[in-house]
Short mmCIF file of C-alpha atoms in Angstrom, two decimals:
data_model
loop_
_atom_site.label_atom_id
_atom_site.label_comp_id
_atom_site.label_asym_id
_atom_site.label_seq_id
_atom_site.Cartn_x
_atom_site.Cartn_y
_atom_site.Cartn_z
CA UNK Z 148 15.97 -10.34 11.89
CA UNK Z 149 18.02 -12.91 9.98
CA UNK Z 150 16.39 -16.27 9.70
CA UNK Z 151 18.55 -19.38 9.67
CA UNK Z 152 17.54 -22.35 7.52
CA UNK Z 153 15.95 -24.21 10.39
CA UNK Z 154 14.04 -21.19 11.56
CA UNK Z 155 12.74 -20.46 8.06
CA UNK Z 156 11.33 -24.00 7.92
CA UNK Z 157 9.71 -23.68 11.31
CA UNK Z 158 8.13 -20.29 10.51
CA UNK Z 159 7.00 -21.57 7.11
CA UNK Z 160 5.11 -24.33 8.91
CA UNK Z 161 3.75 -21.73 11.29
CA UNK Z 162 2.36 -19.81 8.33
CA UNK Z 163 0.66 -22.98 7.13
CA UNK Z 164 -0.73 -24.23 10.43
CA UNK Z 165 -1.03 -21.10 12.54
CA UNK Z 166 -0.43 -23.24 15.62
CA UNK Z 167 3.00 -22.27 16.84
CA UNK Z 168 3.37 -19.13 18.98
CA UNK Z 169 5.87 -16.58 17.66
CA UNK Z 170 9.11 -15.80 19.40
CA UNK Z 171 8.45 -13.05 21.84
CA UNK Z 172 4.72 -13.65 22.08
CA UNK Z 173 3.04 -12.11 25.09
CA UNK Z 174 2.13 -14.97 27.44
CA UNK Z 175 -0.19 -15.47 30.38
CA UNK Z 176 -3.54 -13.90 31.20
CA UNK Z 177 -2.55 -12.08 34.35
CA UNK Z 178 -2.26 -8.81 32.46
CA UNK Z 179 -5.45 -9.17 30.48
CA UNK Z 180 -7.34 -6.71 32.65
CA UNK Z 181 -6.63 -4.02 35.23
CA UNK Z 182 -7.99 -3.70 38.77
CA UNK Z 183 -11.28 -2.32 37.40
CA UNK Z 184 -11.75 -5.45 35.26
CA UNK Z 185 -11.08 -3.59 31.98
CA UNK Z 186 -8.88 -5.04 29.31
CA UNK Z 187 -6.52 -2.52 27.76
CA UNK Z 188 -5.45 -3.11 24.19
CA UNK Z 189 -2.39 -1.35 22.78
CA UNK Z 190 -2.73 -0.63 19.08
CA UNK Z 191 0.18 0.52 16.91
CA UNK Z 192 -1.01 2.40 13.84
CA UNK Z 193 0.02 5.53 11.94
CA UNK Z 194 -3.30 5.87 10.11
CA UNK Z 195 -4.87 9.21 11.05
CA UNK Z 196 -8.43 7.85 11.01
CA UNK Z 197 -7.92 5.21 13.65
CA UNK Z 198 -8.58 7.53 16.56
CA UNK Z 199 -12.10 8.12 15.25
CA UNK Z 200 -13.04 4.50 16.03
CA UNK Z 201 -12.20 4.49 19.72
CA UNK Z 202 -15.24 6.28 21.16
CA UNK Z 203 -17.77 4.11 19.34
CA UNK Z 204 -15.93 0.89 20.12
CA UNK Z 205 -15.44 1.60 23.82
CA UNK Z 206 -19.13 2.56 24.11
CA UNK Z 207 -20.14 -0.79 22.57
CA UNK Z 208 -17.47 -2.66 24.59
CA UNK Z 209 -17.23 -0.92 27.99
CA UNK Z 210 -14.86 -3.52 29.37
CA UNK Z 211 -12.20 -2.89 26.72
CA UNK Z 212 -10.03 0.23 26.59
CA UNK Z 213 -8.01 1.19 23.50
CA UNK Z 214 -4.54 2.74 23.77
CA UNK Z 215 -3.58 4.01 20.29
CA UNK Z 216 0.15 4.52 19.69
CA UNK Z 217 1.91 5.89 16.63
CA UNK Z 218 5.11 3.89 16.80
CA UNK Z 219 6.36 5.32 13.53
CA UNK Z 220 5.28 5.11 9.91
CA UNK Z 221 5.71 1.94 7.93
CA UNK Z 222 9.34 0.76 8.18
CA UNK Z 223 9.96 2.57 11.49
CA UNK Z 224 7.08 0.71 13.05
CA UNK Z 225 8.18 -2.60 11.59
CA UNK Z 226 11.62 -2.14 13.10
CA UNK Z 227 10.05 -1.44 16.49
CA UNK Z 228 7.73 -4.43 16.14
CA UNK Z 229 10.60 -6.74 15.20
CA UNK Z 230 12.63 -5.59 18.18
CA UNK Z 231 9.71 -6.07 20.59
CA UNK Z 232 8.90 -9.54 19.31
CA UNK Z 233 12.48 -10.68 19.50
CA UNK Z 234 12.87 -9.22 23.00
CA UNK Z 235 9.68 -10.98 24.20
CA UNK Z 236 8.14 -7.78 25.57
CA UNK Z 237 6.78 -4.44 24.51
CA UNK Z 238 4.81 -5.66 21.49
CA UNK Z 239 1.32 -4.22 20.88
CA UNK Z 240 -1.87 -6.28 20.84
CA UNK Z 241 -2.76 -5.08 17.32
CA UNK Z 242 -0.67 -3.48 14.58
CA UNK Z 243 -1.27 -1.82 11.24
CA UNK Z 244 0.79 -3.74 8.60
CA UNK Z 245 0.83 -2.84 4.97
CA UNK Z 246 -0.22 -5.50 2.49
CA UNK Z 247 3.23 -5.73 1.00
CA UNK Z 248 4.79 -6.42 4.41
CA UNK Z 249 2.15 -8.86 5.75
CA UNK Z 250 3.54 -12.07 4.19
CA UNK Z 251 6.82 -11.52 5.99
CA UNK Z 252 5.11 -11.20 9.33
CA UNK Z 253 3.01 -14.28 8.65
CA UNK Z 254 6.16 -16.34 7.91
CA UNK Z 255 7.84 -14.93 10.98
CA UNK Z 256 4.87 -16.15 13.01
CA UNK Z 257 4.18 -12.68 14.44
CA UNK Z 258 0.48 -12.37 13.63
CA UNK Z 259 -2.57 -14.42 14.59
CA UNK Z 260 -4.62 -16.44 12.10
CA UNK Z 261 -8.06 -14.96 12.85
CA UNK Z 262 -9.96 -17.17 10.47
CA UNK Z 263 -11.66 -19.24 13.15
CA UNK Z 264 -12.55 -16.17 15.19
CA UNK Z 265 -15.01 -15.22 12.50
CA UNK Z 266 -12.92 -13.60 9.80
CA UNK Z 267 -13.15 -16.56 7.37
CA UNK Z 268 -16.76 -15.62 6.68
CA UNK Z 269 -15.96 -12.12 5.36
CA UNK Z 270 -14.72 -12.90 1.87
CA UNK Z 271 -17.69 -11.29 0.10
CA UNK Z 272 -17.43 -8.14 2.20
CA UNK Z 273 -14.09 -6.99 0.80
CA UNK Z 274 -12.80 -6.29 -2.72
CA UNK Z 275 -11.04 -9.34 -4.25
CA UNK Z 276 -7.60 -7.70 -4.17
CA UNK Z 277 -7.67 -6.64 -0.51
CA UNK Z 278 -9.18 -9.92 0.63
CA UNK Z 279 -6.49 -11.83 -1.26
CA UNK Z 280 -3.84 -9.72 0.49
CA UNK Z 281 -4.77 -10.97 3.97
CA UNK Z 282 -5.38 -14.61 2.83
CA UNK Z 283 -2.02 -16.31 3.06
CA UNK Z 284 -1.40 -20.04 3.06
CA UNK Z 285 -5.11 -20.79 3.69
CA UNK Z 286 -5.29 -18.54 6.78
CA UNK Z 287 -6.68 -15.04 7.42
CA UNK Z 288 -3.92 -12.93 8.99
CA UNK Z 289 -5.69 -9.70 9.70
CA UNK Z 290 -8.44 -7.80 7.89
CA UNK Z 291 -8.19 -4.97 5.27
CA UNK Z 292 -8.22 -1.45 6.67
CA UNK Z 293 -8.21 0.36 3.38
CA UNK Z 294 -7.06 0.07 -0.21
CA UNK Z 295 -5.01 2.03 -2.70
CA UNK Z 296 -6.10 1.33 -6.25
CA UNK Z 297 -3.89 3.32 -8.63
CA UNK Z 298 -5.39 6.31 -10.47
CA UNK Z 299 -4.12 9.24 -12.42
CA UNK Z 300 -4.36 12.52 -10.46
CA UNK Z 301 -3.68 15.58 -12.66
CA UNK Z 302 -3.59 19.39 -12.49
CA UNK Z 303 -6.16 20.33 -15.15
CA UNK Z 304 -4.85 23.90 -15.36
CA UNK Z 305 -1.38 22.71 -16.48
CA UNK Z 306 -2.80 20.13 -18.92
CA UNK Z 307 -5.13 22.67 -20.42
CA UNK Z 308 -2.14 24.90 -21.02
CA UNK Z 309 -0.39 21.98 -22.72
CA UNK Z 310 -3.46 21.22 -24.82
CA UNK Z 311 -3.87 17.73 -23.37
CA UNK Z 312 -7.01 16.02 -22.04
CA UNK Z 313 -5.94 13.10 -19.79
CA UNK Z 314 -9.43 11.58 -19.94
CA UNK Z 315 -8.74 10.79 -23.59
CA UNK Z 316 -5.40 9.10 -22.87
CA UNK Z 317 -5.54 5.35 -22.34
CA UNK Z 318 -2.11 4.02 -23.38
CA UNK Z 319 1.51 4.43 -22.32
CA UNK Z 320 2.34 5.70 -25.83
CA UNK Z 321 -0.27 8.46 -25.48
CA UNK Z 322 1.07 9.31 -22.07
CA UNK Z 323 4.56 9.66 -23.55
CA UNK Z 324 3.28 12.07 -26.22
CA UNK Z 325 1.40 14.05 -23.53
CA UNK Z 326 4.59 14.19 -21.40
CA UNK Z 327 6.38 16.01 -24.26
CA UNK Z 328 3.62 18.60 -24.51
CA UNK Z 329 3.54 19.16 -20.75
CA UNK Z 330 7.33 19.48 -20.65
CA UNK Z 331 7.09 22.22 -23.29
CA UNK Z 332 5.13 24.32 -20.81
CA UNK Z 333 7.96 24.12 -18.29
CA UNK Z 334 6.33 21.45 -16.08
CA UNK Z 335 6.96 17.72 -15.73
CA UNK Z 336 4.11 15.29 -16.28
CA UNK Z 337 5.09 13.47 -13.07
CA UNK Z 338 8.05 12.62 -10.85
CA UNK Z 339 9.97 9.54 -9.85
CA UNK Z 340 13.39 9.55 -8.24
CA UNK Z 341 13.40 5.76 -7.67
CA UNK Z 342 10.45 4.43 -5.67
CA UNK Z 343 10.23 0.71 -5.09
CA UNK Z 344 6.52 0.78 -4.34
CA UNK Z 345 5.85 2.64 -7.57
CA UNK Z 346 7.93 0.18 -9.54
CA UNK Z 347 6.04 -2.80 -8.07
CA UNK Z 348 2.69 -1.15 -8.69
CA UNK Z 349 3.44 -0.34 -12.31
CA UNK Z 350 4.77 -3.77 -13.13
CA UNK Z 351 1.80 -5.29 -11.33
CA UNK Z 352 -0.55 -3.15 -13.41
CA UNK Z 353 1.21 -4.45 -16.53
CA UNK Z 354 0.47 -8.08 -15.58
CA UNK Z 355 3.89 -9.02 -14.17
CA UNK Z 356 4.13 -11.52 -11.34
CA UNK Z 357 7.86 -11.64 -10.68
CA UNK Z 358 7.71 -13.04 -7.14
CA UNK Z 359 6.24 -16.28 -5.80
CA UNK Z 360 6.60 -18.12 -2.48
CA UNK Z 361 5.86 -21.79 -1.97
CA UNK Z 362 3.20 -22.74 0.53
CA UNK Z 363 5.75 -24.17 2.91
CA UNK Z 364 7.62 -20.88 2.88
CA UNK Z 365 10.89 -22.48 1.82
CA UNK Z 366 11.16 -21.56 -1.86
CA UNK Z 367 10.91 -18.18 -3.54
CA UNK Z 368 10.90 -17.26 -7.18
CA UNK Z 369 12.59 -13.94 -8.12
CA UNK Z 370 12.16 -13.31 -11.82
CA UNK Z 371 12.43 -9.61 -12.49
CA UNK Z 372 14.98 -9.81 -15.28
CA UNK Z 373 13.27 -12.60 -17.21
CA UNK Z 374 9.75 -11.22 -17.01
CA UNK Z 375 8.66 -9.56 -20.32
CA UNK Z 376 6.03 -7.45 -18.55
CA UNK Z 377 8.70 -6.02 -16.26
CA UNK Z 378 10.92 -5.24 -19.25
CA UNK Z 379 8.02 -3.56 -21.08
CA UNK Z 380 7.61 -1.12 -18.19
CA UNK Z 381 11.37 -0.57 -17.91
CA UNK Z 382 11.69 0.29 -21.60
CA UNK Z 383 8.79 2.75 -21.51
CA UNK Z 384 9.89 4.48 -18.32
CA UNK Z 385 13.49 4.62 -19.52
CA UNK Z 386 12.36 6.56 -22.58
CA UNK Z 387 10.75 9.20 -20.37
CA UNK Z 388 13.87 9.38 -18.15
CA UNK Z 389 16.21 9.73 -21.11
CA UNK Z 390 14.19 12.57 -22.66
CA UNK Z 391 13.86 14.50 -19.37
CA UNK Z 392 10.11 14.09 -19.42
CA UNK Z 393 9.70 13.17 -15.75
CA UNK Z 394 11.21 14.91 -12.68
CA UNK Z 395 13.86 12.49 -11.38
CA UNK Z 396 15.48 14.92 -8.97
CA UNK Z 397 12.60 15.64 -6.56
CA UNK Z 398 12.08 12.84 -4.01
CA UNK Z 399 8.50 11.98 -3.15
CA UNK Z 400 6.97 13.14 0.15
CA UNK Z 401 9.52 15.92 0.65
CA UNK Z 402 8.79 19.64 1.02
CA UNK Z 403 10.14 20.19 -2.53
CA UNK Z 404 7.76 17.56 -3.89
CA UNK Z 405 4.80 19.21 -2.22
CA UNK Z 406 5.93 22.56 -3.59
CA UNK Z 407 6.08 21.09 -7.09
CA UNK Z 408 2.55 19.75 -6.77
CA UNK Z 409 1.43 23.08 -5.30
CA UNK Z 410 2.86 25.26 -8.06
CA UNK Z 411 2.16 22.94 -10.98
CA UNK Z 412 5.77 22.08 -11.86
CA UNK Z 413 4.84 18.48 -11.16
CA UNK Z 414 1.58 18.24 -13.10
CA UNK Z 415 0.25 14.80 -12.21
CA UNK Z 416 0.74 11.63 -10.15
CA UNK Z 417 0.18 7.98 -10.81
CA UNK Z 418 -0.69 7.01 -7.27
CA UNK Z 419 -3.07 5.32 -4.84
CA UNK Z 420 -6.68 6.34 -4.15
CA UNK Z 421 -5.73 7.56 -0.69
CA UNK Z 422 -4.14 10.68 -2.19
CA UNK Z 423 -6.93 13.26 -2.13
CA UNK Z 424 -6.49 14.37 1.49
CA UNK Z 425 -2.71 14.43 1.03
CA UNK Z 426 -3.08 16.77 -1.91
CA UNK Z 427 -5.40 19.08 0.06
CA UNK Z 428 -2.85 19.47 2.86
CA UNK Z 429 0.34 19.30 0.80
CA UNK Z 430 -0.72 21.32 -2.22
CA UNK Z 431 -3.40 23.80 -1.01
CA UNK Z 432 -2.95 26.10 -4.02
CA UNK Z 433 -4.17 23.26 -6.24
CA UNK Z 434 -7.67 23.57 -4.74
CA UNK Z 435 -10.18 23.34 -7.56
CA UNK Z 436 -7.50 22.67 -10.21
CA UNK Z 437 -7.00 18.90 -9.88
CA UNK Z 438 -8.97 16.02 -11.40
CA UNK Z 439 -8.74 12.22 -11.44
CA UNK Z 440 -8.96 9.73 -14.28
CA UNK Z 441 -7.97 6.16 -14.98
CA UNK Z 442 -4.46 4.87 -15.35
CA UNK Z 443 -2.91 4.63 -18.78
CA UNK Z 444 -1.83 1.06 -19.62
CA UNK Z 445 0.63 -0.51 -22.02
CA UNK Z 446 -2.07 -1.62 -24.48
CA UNK Z 447 -4.76 0.94 -23.69
CA UNK Z 448 -7.04 -1.67 -22.09
CA UNK Z 449 -8.30 -1.04 -18.53
CA UNK Z 450 -6.10 -2.59 -15.86
CA UNK Z 451 -4.96 -1.56 -12.43
CA UNK Z 452 -2.93 -2.38 -9.37
CA UNK Z 453 -2.73 -1.34 -5.74
CA UNK Z 454 -0.34 1.25 -4.31
CA UNK Z 455 -0.22 1.05 -0.56
CA UNK Z 456 -3.04 -0.06 1.65
CA UNK Z 457 -2.90 -1.72 4.99
CA UNK Z 458 -4.29 -4.55 7.09
CA UNK Z 459 -4.99 -4.46 10.78
CA UNK Z 460 -3.55 -7.51 12.50
CA UNK Z 461 -3.73 -9.20 15.91
CA UNK Z 462 -0.20 -9.81 17.17
CA UNK Z 463 0.66 -13.36 18.21
CA UNK Z 464 0.03 -13.97 21.90
CA UNK Z 465 -0.44 -16.83 24.40
CA UNK Z 466 -3.04 -14.67 26.20
CA UNK Z 467 -6.18 -15.94 24.49
CA UNK Z 468 -8.42 -13.52 26.38
CA UNK Z 469 -6.50 -10.63 24.93
CA UNK Z 470 -6.53 -12.16 21.47
CA UNK Z 471 -10.32 -12.42 21.62
CA UNK Z 472 -10.62 -8.84 22.84
CA UNK Z 473 -8.21 -7.68 20.12
CA UNK Z 474 -10.27 -9.47 17.49
CA UNK Z 475 -13.37 -7.55 18.65
CA UNK Z 476 -11.58 -4.24 17.95
CA UNK Z 477 -10.17 -5.59 14.66
CA UNK Z 478 -13.69 -6.51 13.54
CA UNK Z 479 -15.08 -3.12 14.63
CA UNK Z 480 -12.43 -1.09 12.71
CA UNK Z 481 -12.52 -3.11 9.50
CA UNK Z 482 -15.91 -4.81 9.26
CA UNK Z 483 -18.44 -3.14 11.55
CA UNK Z 484 -20.68 -0.66 9.68
CA UNK Z 485 -20.07 2.19 12.17
CA UNK Z 486 -16.32 1.55 12.46
CA UNK Z 487 -15.80 1.52 8.74
CA UNK Z 488 -18.00 4.54 8.13
CA UNK Z 489 -16.24 6.81 10.62
CA UNK Z 490 -12.89 5.99 9.00
CA UNK Z 491 -14.13 6.56 5.46
CA UNK Z 492 -15.58 9.87 6.56
CA UNK Z 493 -12.13 10.75 7.84
CA UNK Z 494 -10.54 10.08 4.44
CA UNK Z 495 -9.67 6.36 4.44
CA UNK Z 496 -10.27 4.84 1.02
CA UNK Z 497 -12.45 1.79 1.68
CA UNK Z 498 -11.60 -1.84 1.08
CA UNK Z 499 -15.18 -3.04 1.37
CA UNK Z 500 -17.77 -3.41 -1.40
CA UNK Z 501 -20.56 -1.75 0.57
CA UNK Z 502 -18.70 1.52 0.96
CA UNK Z 503 -17.52 1.50 -2.61
CA UNK Z 504 -21.08 1.18 -3.88
CA UNK Z 505 -22.64 3.66 -1.41
CA UNK Z 506 -24.40 6.59 -3.07
CA UNK Z 507 -23.07 9.01 -0.44
CA UNK Z 508 -19.55 7.85 -1.12
CA UNK Z 509 -19.81 7.82 -4.89
CA UNK Z 510 -21.46 11.27 -5.05
CA UNK Z 511 -18.93 13.01 -2.83
CA UNK Z 512 -17.46 16.13 -4.47
CA UNK Z 513 -15.88 17.88 -1.46
CA UNK Z 514 -13.10 17.09 0.99
CA UNK Z 515 -13.27 18.49 4.52
CA UNK Z 516 -10.09 19.84 6.06
CA UNK Z 517 -9.02 19.64 9.65
CA UNK Z 518 -10.96 22.82 10.42
CA UNK Z 519 -14.21 21.39 9.06
CA UNK Z 520 -14.12 23.48 5.89
CA UNK Z 521 -15.31 21.75 2.67
CA UNK Z 522 -13.13 22.05 -0.42
CA UNK Z 523 -14.13 21.05 -3.95
CA UNK Z 524 -10.48 20.25 -4.59
CA UNK Z 525 -11.28 18.32 -7.76
CA UNK Z 526 -13.47 21.02 -9.25
CA UNK Z 527 -16.77 19.45 -8.33
CA UNK Z 528 -15.87 16.06 -9.79
CA UNK Z 529 -17.36 12.99 -8.14
CA UNK Z 530 -13.84 11.82 -7.42
CA UNK Z 531 -14.75 8.71 -5.44
CA UNK Z 532 -16.77 7.48 -8.41
CA UNK Z 533 -13.61 7.55 -10.51
CA UNK Z 534 -11.54 5.90 -7.73
CA UNK Z 535 -14.18 3.16 -7.26
CA UNK Z 536 -13.90 2.45 -10.94
CA UNK Z 537 -10.12 2.07 -10.52
CA UNK Z 538 -10.68 -0.38 -7.70
CA UNK Z 539 -12.66 -2.63 -10.05
CA UNK Z 540 -9.76 -2.65 -12.53
CA UNK Z 541 -7.10 -4.03 -10.10
CA UNK Z 542 -5.49 -7.18 -11.44
CA UNK Z 543 -5.63 -10.18 -9.14
CA UNK Z 544 -2.72 -12.56 -8.53
CA UNK Z 545 0.22 -10.31 -7.72
CA UNK Z 546 2.48 -11.69 -4.94
CA UNK Z 547 4.89 -9.97 -2.57
CA UNK Z 548 8.20 -11.40 -1.35
CA UNK Z 549 8.32 -12.84 2.13
CA UNK Z 550 11.01 -10.22 2.79
CA UNK Z 551 9.44 -7.34 0.95
CA UNK Z 552 10.39 -4.79 3.56
CA UNK Z 553 14.06 -5.62 2.99
CA UNK Z 554 13.56 -5.67 -0.81
CA UNK Z 555 12.02 -2.21 -0.95
CA UNK Z 556 14.64 -0.85 1.40
CA UNK Z 557 17.42 -1.97 -0.97
CA UNK Z 558 15.73 -0.77 -4.20
CA UNK Z 559 17.35 2.65 -4.05
CA UNK Z 560 20.82 1.25 -3.50
CA UNK Z 561 20.75 -0.50 -6.85
CA UNK Z 562 18.11 1.19 -8.96
CA UNK Z 563 18.54 4.72 -7.68
CA UNK Z 564 21.46 5.36 -10.05
CA UNK Z 565 19.11 4.71 -12.95
CA UNK Z 566 17.42 8.06 -12.18
CA UNK Z 567 20.59 10.07 -12.19
CA UNK Z 568 21.70 8.97 -15.65
CA UNK Z 569 24.52 6.72 -14.39
CA UNK Z 570 22.95 3.49 -15.63
CA UNK Z 571 19.94 2.05 -17.41
CA UNK Z 572 16.86 1.10 -15.41
CA UNK Z 573 17.22 -2.49 -16.55
CA UNK Z 574 20.83 -2.64 -15.24
CA UNK Z 575 19.69 -1.38 -11.83
CA UNK Z 576 16.90 -3.93 -11.68
CA UNK Z 577 19.38 -6.66 -12.61
CA UNK Z 578 21.62 -5.67 -9.69
CA UNK Z 579 18.60 -5.47 -7.38
CA UNK Z 580 17.55 -8.99 -8.32
CA UNK Z 581 21.11 -10.30 -7.67
CA UNK Z 582 20.99 -8.79 -4.16
CA UNK Z 583 17.54 -10.21 -3.47
CA UNK Z 584 18.69 -13.69 -4.56
CA UNK Z 585 21.79 -13.50 -2.38
CA UNK Z 586 19.73 -12.27 0.58
CA UNK Z 587 17.14 -15.02 0.13
CA UNK Z 588 19.81 -17.70 0.03
CA UNK Z 589 21.40 -16.30 3.19
CA UNK Z 590 18.07 -16.56 4.95
CA UNK Z 591 17.82 -20.22 3.98
CA UNK Z 592 15.39 -19.99 1.07
CA UNK Z 593 15.71 -22.07 -2.08
CA UNK Z 594 15.63 -19.57 -4.92
CA UNK Z 595 14.28 -19.94 -8.42
CA UNK Z 596 15.28 -17.35 -11.02
#
C-alpha cells in the first residue's frame, strides 16, 4: 500500500497515540459470538507450534473458539493482510508478524496497542531484545512468540576432516582462515546467495544501526553507505566471496540447499536458534554430526543479533469484545506458563527468561521428530544451553525500517548481482540504499542519509 504524505502523518500519529482505528478495521459487535454464545477468533499464523495451544486455551476459555489459518508464510501473509485491511473485510483477529515487519504495521495502524490490557506489565518476563521489538513509540503492539538469536551451527564431521575446531574460533579473521581449510576438503564453510535478513543480522551483530525512524513516524534515517560497521562486514564478506570460500549459487531454503546441508557440501550455517528442527527434517543424514557454538565476531568479543523471530498481534478492530477475547489468546500463547511450554516442547525457541533458564530446557540433548522418535542430532550436546548463551549476547538498539518488508523484498534486485561476481557488495548496497531513499520519499517520509 502506498502511503501519501498526509496518510503517513496520520498513521505516524496513530503509532504514537494508538487511538485511531485502522482503515479496514472490523467494526461492530454483532459478530462477536455465534448462536451458542461462543466467540470465534480467527488467527493467521504459519508457526507449526500454534496448533498445540488451542486445546488448552479452549478448555480454560470455553466461550472462545480458535480458528487457526495458515494464510501463507511471511510476505505472503503480509500481502493477504494488507489486502484485507484495505478492503475492510476478511482480516483475522490475531496475526503472527515478524519483528522486522512489526514497525510497518504499527505505523499503518493495523495492530492494537495492548499495553493497557495488561501487556505493559510483562517487561521483565521477556528477553530485552524481544521485548524491545514489540515496544514501539511507547506502546506495546503484540507480544513475543519466539526469538532467533544467531548461533553457529556446524557439521563436526566436515570440520574434523578440515582440522578445524569451531569452538576455538571467535573472530571473523579466524573464520576466514577456517573457510580456506574447509574449502580444501571440497565443501563450503557456509552459503549466501544474497539474503537481506542475513545481511541485516550480520551488520546488527557488528554494532551497526543504519536505520532510525522518528517518533512521529515522519522521518527516517537510511545510512548504510556511511556506516563503518556496515562497511566492515561488507569488506570481510567480499573477501570470502572473491576467493570462492562460500557457496553463492545455492539459494537458501531450496531442495538443493537442504541437499548441501545433508551431504556436508555446505558445512555450517550462521543462523537463528530456531534452526534445530529444520535441520532434523531438511538434513536427516546429519543426525549426530552437527554441533552448535557461538558466532564469530569482527573483534573476537562476544556479540550477537537476532535472525527471525515473531510477535503475535491483535489486529485493529472496533469490536472491543473481540479485542478483549483476542488478548486472552495472545496472553495464553505468549505469556501463560502452559501456553509457552507446549510451544517450546514443539520446537519454538523461547523469548521468555523463565524458559531460557529452565533446567529441562537447558539440559535437552534430543529433538523429537513428527513420529515421536528422539534424535540426538547434535551428538548429545546440550544445544539449548549454547543457544541460551547466544540469546544473552544479542546487542540491543537495532532498528528496522517502517517499510522493512519492501526493503527486504528489493535487496536481491540490487545486491543479488554481488553474489554472481558482477559487482562488489558495497556497490550493490549503495544501489539498494538509493532505492530505499527514493521509495521513502515517495511515501512522504523526510529522509536523512
